[in-house]
């Protein structure tokens, strides 16, 4: 899948620039081959390649697709982590279907995003999400929010439309089944990116750093209205925990039920 925004209205579309160059010289697409183009905002063109040049391809539009946004947005607040584990987390969160990724600096985060270095680090997260969205053929691409503080996460958790859950290894309640007990739990979101009923708010999952959230951070989030839950009997790395938690929530929401 390739990115083109905005999607043109014509019956033959030229894919140029870096995406066109990748299609023509790296993927080596040839006339007659299928190719999908998306704007990342729910719309896509199912096309057939009709001409290839050095840095661009022409595509005949066979079908236009417009996918409704998910009824419930899934947001994962991912603590900063050293090395490439943060980008790996972003990649997997995108693949499983998370709608927004919020990087945040926890008290025990070793990495700090400051100044130009921080801007470059966030841009890597953005590029990682975009590449993973193309690879996984997502029509609604996730957003990577600016760096947030824990206070900002607490304010978001306190909004009436947000159901927030803080992941913590010492919590007494498990995440599995937690959403079934929330108000309106009999209403499920759209089953995937191709269906949805819209306007039902968001679920915020807060994933701490390798050293975990401090007691103060957990208390602040709990005071703001966030539930505190554990994933299971084992302790997962921060780059894995969010993906596992997101998978559980997406299954609960019906977005992994195989329809669509």
mmCIF file of C-alpha atoms in Angstrom:
data_model
loop_
_atom_site.group_PDB
_atom_site.id
_atom_site.type_symbol
_atom_site.label_atom_id
_atom_site.label_comp_id
_atom_site.label_asym_id
_atom_site.label_seq_id
_atom_site.Cartn_x
_atom_site.Cartn_y
_atom_site.Cartn_z
ATOM 1 C CA UNK A 1 0.000 0.000 0.000
ATOM 2 C CA UNK A 2 1.186 3.509 -0.872
ATOM 3 C CA UNK A 3 0.336 6.904 0.565
ATOM 4 C CA UNK A 4 -1.176 9.661 -1.553
ATOM 5 C CA UNK A 5 -2.945 12.645 -0.026
ATOM 6 C CA UNK A 6 -5.259 13.994 -1.180
ATOM 7 C CA UNK A 7 -6.577 11.212 -3.367
ATOM 8 C CA UNK A 8 -7.426 12.657 -6.801
ATOM 9 C CA UNK A 9 -10.856 12.297 -8.377
ATOM 10 C CA UNK A 10 -9.719 11.051 -11.807
ATOM 11 C CA UNK A 11 -9.867 7.542 -13.188
ATOM 12 C CA UNK A 12 -6.099 7.418 -13.777
ATOM 13 C CA UNK A 13 -3.813 8.472 -10.944
ATOM 14 C CA UNK A 14 -0.076 9.195 -11.097
ATOM 15 C CA UNK A 15 1.947 8.199 -8.051
ATOM 16 C CA UNK A 16 5.100 10.334 -8.023
ATOM 17 C CA UNK A 17 7.644 11.602 -5.510
ATOM 18 C CA UNK A 18 9.227 9.239 -2.965
ATOM 19 C CA UNK A 19 6.227 6.882 -3.072
ATOM 20 C CA UNK A 20 6.295 6.692 -6.857
ATOM 21 C CA UNK A 21 10.050 6.117 -6.855
ATOM 22 C CA UNK A 22 9.658 3.324 -4.309
ATOM 23 C CA UNK A 23 6.916 1.702 -6.383
ATOM 24 C CA UNK A 24 8.858 1.912 -9.637
ATOM 25 C CA UNK A 25 12.458 1.231 -8.598
ATOM 26 C CA UNK A 26 12.257 -0.701 -5.318
ATOM 27 C CA UNK A 27 9.032 -2.650 -5.619
ATOM 28 C CA UNK A 28 9.497 -2.799 -9.412
ATOM 29 C CA UNK A 29 5.772 -2.809 -10.078
ATOM 30 C CA UNK A 30 4.764 -3.560 -13.659
ATOM 31 C CA UNK A 31 1.662 -2.890 -15.783
ATOM 32 C CA UNK A 32 -1.193 -5.206 -14.862
ATOM 33 C CA UNK A 33 -0.212 -5.532 -11.202
ATOM 34 C CA UNK A 34 -2.637 -4.435 -8.476
ATOM 35 C CA UNK A 35 -1.722 -1.553 -6.195
ATOM 36 C CA UNK A 36 -3.597 0.177 -3.370
ATOM 37 C CA UNK A 37 -3.340 3.868 -2.534
ATOM 38 C CA UNK A 38 -4.611 5.476 0.672
ATOM 39 C CA UNK A 39 -4.773 8.934 2.157
ATOM 40 C CA UNK A 40 -4.410 7.469 5.672
ATOM 41 C CA UNK A 41 -7.711 9.078 6.679
ATOM 42 C CA UNK A 42 -10.058 6.237 5.772
ATOM 43 C CA UNK A 43 -10.126 6.480 1.986
ATOM 44 C CA UNK A 44 -8.378 4.234 -0.526
ATOM 45 C CA UNK A 45 -8.140 3.498 -4.228
ATOM 46 C CA UNK A 46 -7.832 -0.068 -5.446
ATOM 47 C CA UNK A 47 -5.909 0.284 -8.683
ATOM 48 C CA UNK A 48 -4.096 -1.494 -11.487
ATOM 49 C CA UNK A 49 -0.727 -0.290 -12.745
ATOM 50 C CA UNK A 50 -0.992 0.843 -16.366
ATOM 51 C CA UNK A 51 2.377 2.562 -16.921
ATOM 52 C CA UNK A 52 5.747 2.712 -15.207
ATOM 53 C CA UNK A 53 8.431 5.326 -15.557
ATOM 54 C CA UNK A 54 11.697 5.840 -13.716
ATOM 55 C CA UNK A 55 10.262 7.663 -10.695
ATOM 56 C CA UNK A 56 6.505 7.291 -11.012
ATOM 57 C CA UNK A 57 3.685 4.996 -11.990
ATOM 58 C CA UNK A 58 0.231 5.508 -13.509
ATOM 59 C CA UNK A 59 -2.633 3.641 -11.877
ATOM 60 C CA UNK A 60 -6.119 2.981 -13.234
ATOM 61 C CA UNK A 61 -8.706 3.217 -10.475
ATOM 62 C CA UNK A 62 -10.827 0.066 -10.246
ATOM 63 C CA UNK A 63 -12.601 0.748 -6.959
ATOM 64 C CA UNK A 64 -12.899 3.521 -4.402
ATOM 65 C CA UNK A 65 -13.144 2.590 -0.726
ATOM 66 C CA UNK A 66 -14.184 4.742 2.204
ATOM 67 C CA UNK A 67 -13.940 3.239 5.695
ATOM 68 C CA UNK A 68 -15.763 4.611 8.714
ATOM 69 C CA UNK A 69 -13.602 5.538 11.669
ATOM 70 C CA UNK A 70 -13.718 3.160 14.662
ATOM 71 C CA UNK A 71 -16.519 3.925 17.091
ATOM 72 C CA UNK A 72 -14.192 3.876 20.091
ATOM 73 C CA UNK A 73 -10.684 5.259 19.665
ATOM 74 C CA UNK A 74 -7.903 3.272 21.323
ATOM 75 C CA UNK A 75 -5.074 5.469 22.612
ATOM 76 C CA UNK A 76 -1.846 4.095 24.079
ATOM 77 C CA UNK A 77 0.365 6.375 26.147
ATOM 78 C CA UNK A 78 3.807 4.814 25.782
ATOM 79 C CA UNK A 79 6.582 5.823 28.171
ATOM 80 C CA UNK A 80 9.890 6.731 26.573
ATOM 81 C CA UNK A 81 12.292 3.813 26.448
ATOM 82 C CA UNK A 82 15.964 3.520 25.530
ATOM 83 C CA UNK A 83 17.320 2.081 22.306
ATOM 84 C CA UNK A 84 15.013 1.090 19.495
ATOM 85 C CA UNK A 85 12.397 -0.453 21.756
ATOM 86 C CA UNK A 86 10.223 2.635 21.522
ATOM 87 C CA UNK A 87 10.116 2.444 17.739
ATOM 88 C CA UNK A 88 9.458 -1.276 17.935
ATOM 89 C CA UNK A 89 6.523 -0.586 20.241
ATOM 90 C CA UNK A 90 5.167 2.019 17.808
ATOM 91 C CA UNK A 91 5.496 -0.431 14.927
ATOM 92 C CA UNK A 92 3.564 -3.175 16.707
ATOM 93 C CA UNK A 93 0.938 -0.822 18.137
ATOM 94 C CA UNK A 94 0.266 0.412 14.615
ATOM 95 C CA UNK A 95 0.047 -3.106 13.225
ATOM 96 C CA UNK A 96 -2.536 -4.252 15.776
ATOM 97 C CA UNK A 97 -4.759 -1.208 15.199
ATOM 98 C CA UNK A 98 -4.141 1.476 17.838
ATOM 99 C CA UNK A 99 -5.591 4.845 16.827
ATOM 100 C CA UNK A 100 -3.224 7.186 18.669
ATOM 101 C CA UNK A 101 0.168 6.821 20.328
ATOM 102 C CA UNK A 102 1.150 9.335 22.995
ATOM 103 C CA UNK A 103 4.829 9.398 24.035
ATOM 104 C CA UNK A 104 5.303 10.526 27.616
ATOM 105 C CA UNK A 105 8.216 11.088 29.955
ATOM 106 C CA UNK A 106 7.733 9.038 33.120
ATOM 107 C CA UNK A 107 9.755 9.624 36.261
ATOM 108 C CA UNK A 108 11.805 6.475 35.621
ATOM 109 C CA UNK A 109 12.251 6.983 31.894
ATOM 110 C CA UNK A 110 15.967 6.905 31.141
ATOM 111 C CA UNK A 111 15.501 8.626 27.793
ATOM 112 C CA UNK A 112 14.608 12.318 27.599
ATOM 113 C CA UNK A 113 13.258 14.065 24.524
ATOM 114 C CA UNK A 114 14.704 17.553 24.722
ATOM 115 C CA UNK A 115 15.311 20.181 22.067
ATOM 116 C CA UNK A 116 16.318 19.136 18.574
ATOM 117 C CA UNK A 117 17.191 15.634 19.705
ATOM 118 C CA UNK A 118 13.675 15.149 21.015
ATOM 119 C CA UNK A 119 12.171 16.470 17.782
ATOM 120 C CA UNK A 120 14.195 13.957 15.775
ATOM 121 C CA UNK A 121 13.191 11.120 18.088
ATOM 122 C CA UNK A 122 9.494 11.932 17.703
ATOM 123 C CA UNK A 123 9.898 12.164 13.929
ATOM 124 C CA UNK A 124 11.310 8.604 13.960
ATOM 125 C CA UNK A 125 8.173 7.462 15.806
ATOM 126 C CA UNK A 126 6.022 9.215 13.190
ATOM 127 C CA UNK A 127 7.893 7.592 10.280
ATOM 128 C CA UNK A 128 7.750 4.196 11.983
ATOM 129 C CA UNK A 129 3.977 4.486 12.400
ATOM 130 C CA UNK A 130 3.550 5.512 8.756
ATOM 131 C CA UNK A 131 5.633 2.636 7.418
ATOM 132 C CA UNK A 132 3.854 0.134 9.672
ATOM 133 C CA UNK A 133 0.472 1.479 8.567
ATOM 134 C CA UNK A 134 1.382 0.922 4.925
ATOM 135 C CA UNK A 135 2.758 -2.546 5.609
ATOM 136 C CA UNK A 136 -0.369 -3.585 7.512
ATOM 137 C CA UNK A 137 -2.732 -2.008 4.934
ATOM 138 C CA UNK A 138 -4.435 0.299 7.399
ATOM 139 C CA UNK A 139 -6.807 2.879 5.972
ATOM 140 C CA UNK A 140 -6.998 4.954 9.156
ATOM 141 C CA UNK A 141 -3.413 5.732 10.141
ATOM 142 C CA UNK A 142 -2.611 6.341 13.801
ATOM 143 C CA UNK A 143 -1.464 9.722 15.006
ATOM 144 C CA UNK A 144 1.672 10.179 17.083
ATOM 145 C CA UNK A 145 0.934 12.946 19.570
ATOM 146 C CA UNK A 146 3.487 15.421 20.900
ATOM 147 C CA UNK A 147 5.391 14.435 24.026
ATOM 148 C CA UNK A 148 3.073 14.533 27.050
ATOM 149 C CA UNK A 149 3.654 14.835 30.764
ATOM 150 C CA UNK A 150 1.975 12.614 33.317
ATOM 151 C CA UNK A 151 -0.121 15.602 34.400
ATOM 152 C CA UNK A 152 -1.425 15.926 30.848
ATOM 153 C CA UNK A 153 -2.288 12.214 30.791
ATOM 154 C CA UNK A 154 -4.133 12.613 34.093
ATOM 155 C CA UNK A 155 -6.185 15.473 32.647
ATOM 156 C CA UNK A 156 -7.044 13.365 29.649
ATOM 157 C CA UNK A 157 -8.002 10.437 31.868
ATOM 158 C CA UNK A 158 -10.359 12.717 33.774
ATOM 159 C CA UNK A 159 -12.468 13.662 30.735
ATOM 160 C CA UNK A 160 -15.996 12.274 30.635
ATOM 161 C CA UNK A 161 -15.509 10.551 27.277
ATOM 162 C CA UNK A 162 -12.333 8.673 28.249
ATOM 163 C CA UNK A 163 -12.059 5.277 29.900
ATOM 164 C CA UNK A 164 -8.473 5.133 31.216
ATOM 165 C CA UNK A 165 -6.485 2.139 32.430
ATOM 166 C CA UNK A 166 -3.020 2.251 33.954
ATOM 167 C CA UNK A 167 -1.035 -0.953 33.534
ATOM 168 C CA UNK A 168 0.796 -1.964 36.697
ATOM 169 C CA UNK A 169 2.325 -5.300 37.615
ATOM 170 C CA UNK A 170 1.181 -5.099 41.241
ATOM 171 C CA UNK A 171 -2.479 -4.356 40.477
ATOM 172 C CA UNK A 172 -5.022 -6.782 41.898
ATOM 173 C CA UNK A 173 -7.419 -6.681 38.935
ATOM 174 C CA UNK A 174 -6.664 -8.036 35.482
ATOM 175 C CA UNK A 175 -7.250 -6.167 32.241
ATOM 176 C CA UNK A 176 -9.085 -9.095 30.653
ATOM 177 C CA UNK A 177 -12.792 -8.485 31.055
ATOM 178 C CA UNK A 178 -12.341 -5.048 32.616
ATOM 179 C CA UNK A 179 -14.209 -3.314 29.804
ATOM 180 C CA UNK A 180 -17.194 -5.615 30.214
ATOM 181 C CA UNK A 181 -17.975 -3.938 33.523
ATOM 182 C CA UNK A 182 -17.850 -0.369 32.234
ATOM 183 C CA UNK A 183 -21.067 1.581 31.602
ATOM 184 C CA UNK A 184 -22.380 0.904 28.116
ATOM 185 C CA UNK A 185 -20.289 -2.230 27.758
ATOM 186 C CA UNK A 186 -23.092 -3.896 25.826
ATOM 187 C CA UNK A 187 -22.419 -1.448 22.987
ATOM 188 C CA UNK A 188 -19.532 -2.552 20.812
ATOM 189 C CA UNK A 189 -17.605 -0.435 18.391
ATOM 190 C CA UNK A 190 -17.336 -1.109 14.695
ATOM 191 C CA UNK A 191 -15.671 -4.460 14.105
ATOM 192 C CA UNK A 192 -12.699 -3.009 12.239
ATOM 193 C CA UNK A 193 -11.536 -0.111 10.100
ATOM 194 C CA UNK A 194 -14.215 -0.829 7.517
ATOM 195 C CA UNK A 195 -17.129 -0.373 9.909
ATOM 196 C CA UNK A 196 -17.934 1.635 13.010
ATOM 197 C CA UNK A 197 -20.668 3.501 14.771
ATOM 198 C CA UNK A 198 -18.756 6.615 15.777
ATOM 199 C CA UNK A 199 -18.791 9.067 18.624
ATOM 200 C CA UNK A 200 -18.338 6.763 21.614
ATOM 201 C CA UNK A 201 -15.210 8.331 23.104
ATOM 202 C CA UNK A 202 -11.858 6.723 23.716
ATOM 203 C CA UNK A 203 -9.990 4.188 25.785
ATOM 204 C CA UNK A 204 -6.611 5.308 27.116
ATOM 205 C CA UNK A 205 -4.010 2.718 28.128
ATOM 206 C CA UNK A 206 -1.013 4.040 30.069
ATOM 207 C CA UNK A 207 2.165 1.953 29.731
ATOM 208 C CA UNK A 208 5.054 2.789 32.052
ATOM 209 C CA UNK A 209 8.816 2.555 31.430
ATOM 210 C CA UNK A 210 11.065 -0.443 32.083
ATOM 211 C CA UNK A 211 11.351 0.476 35.761
ATOM 212 C CA UNK A 212 7.606 0.884 36.069
ATOM 213 C CA UNK A 213 5.519 3.845 37.163
ATOM 214 C CA UNK A 214 6.180 5.271 40.598
ATOM 215 C CA UNK A 215 3.551 4.994 43.328
ATOM 216 C CA UNK A 216 2.931 8.729 43.008
ATOM 217 C CA UNK A 217 2.318 8.450 39.272
ATOM 218 C CA UNK A 218 -0.100 5.555 39.756
ATOM 219 C CA UNK A 219 -1.923 7.465 42.512
ATOM 220 C CA UNK A 220 -2.187 10.591 40.350
ATOM 221 C CA UNK A 221 -3.721 8.608 37.487
ATOM 222 C CA UNK A 222 -6.052 6.753 39.841
ATOM 223 C CA UNK A 223 -7.191 10.038 41.360
ATOM 224 C CA UNK A 224 -7.946 11.292 37.859
ATOM 225 C CA UNK A 225 -10.245 8.321 37.330
ATOM 226 C CA UNK A 226 -8.005 5.710 35.726
ATOM 227 C CA UNK A 227 -8.444 2.076 36.663
ATOM 228 C CA UNK A 228 -5.275 0.143 37.538
ATOM 229 C CA UNK A 229 -4.884 -3.320 36.035
ATOM 230 C CA UNK A 230 -2.316 -5.996 35.362
ATOM 231 C CA UNK A 231 -1.932 -8.059 32.221
ATOM 232 C CA UNK A 232 -1.190 -11.461 33.699
ATOM 233 C CA UNK A 233 1.165 -13.540 35.816
ATOM 234 C CA UNK A 234 4.330 -12.490 33.987
ATOM 235 C CA UNK A 235 6.084 -9.125 33.790
ATOM 236 C CA UNK A 236 6.368 -7.840 30.216
ATOM 237 C CA UNK A 237 8.775 -5.317 28.770
ATOM 238 C CA UNK A 238 7.265 -1.924 28.150
ATOM 239 C CA UNK A 239 7.622 -2.387 24.384
ATOM 240 C CA UNK A 240 5.527 -5.566 24.629
ATOM 241 C CA UNK A 241 3.022 -4.667 27.337
ATOM 242 C CA UNK A 242 1.194 -2.015 25.332
ATOM 243 C CA UNK A 243 0.777 -4.309 22.337
ATOM 244 C CA UNK A 244 -0.631 -7.121 24.475
ATOM 245 C CA UNK A 245 -2.975 -4.737 26.283
ATOM 246 C CA UNK A 246 -4.126 -3.166 23.028
ATOM 247 C CA UNK A 247 -4.845 -6.601 21.567
ATOM 248 C CA UNK A 248 -7.010 -7.480 24.563
ATOM 249 C CA UNK A 249 -8.964 -4.224 24.302
ATOM 250 C CA UNK A 250 -9.427 -4.476 20.539
ATOM 251 C CA UNK A 251 -10.786 -7.993 20.967
ATOM 252 C CA UNK A 252 -13.189 -6.738 23.644
ATOM 253 C CA UNK A 253 -14.353 -3.961 21.316
ATOM 254 C CA UNK A 254 -15.080 -6.408 18.524
ATOM 255 C CA UNK A 255 -12.497 -4.954 16.168
ATOM 256 C CA UNK A 256 -10.795 -8.330 15.892
ATOM 257 C CA UNK A 257 -13.872 -10.413 15.239
ATOM 258 C CA UNK A 258 -12.878 -11.144 11.638
ATOM 259 C CA UNK A 259 -15.715 -9.313 9.899
ATOM 260 C CA UNK A 260 -15.336 -6.595 7.347
#
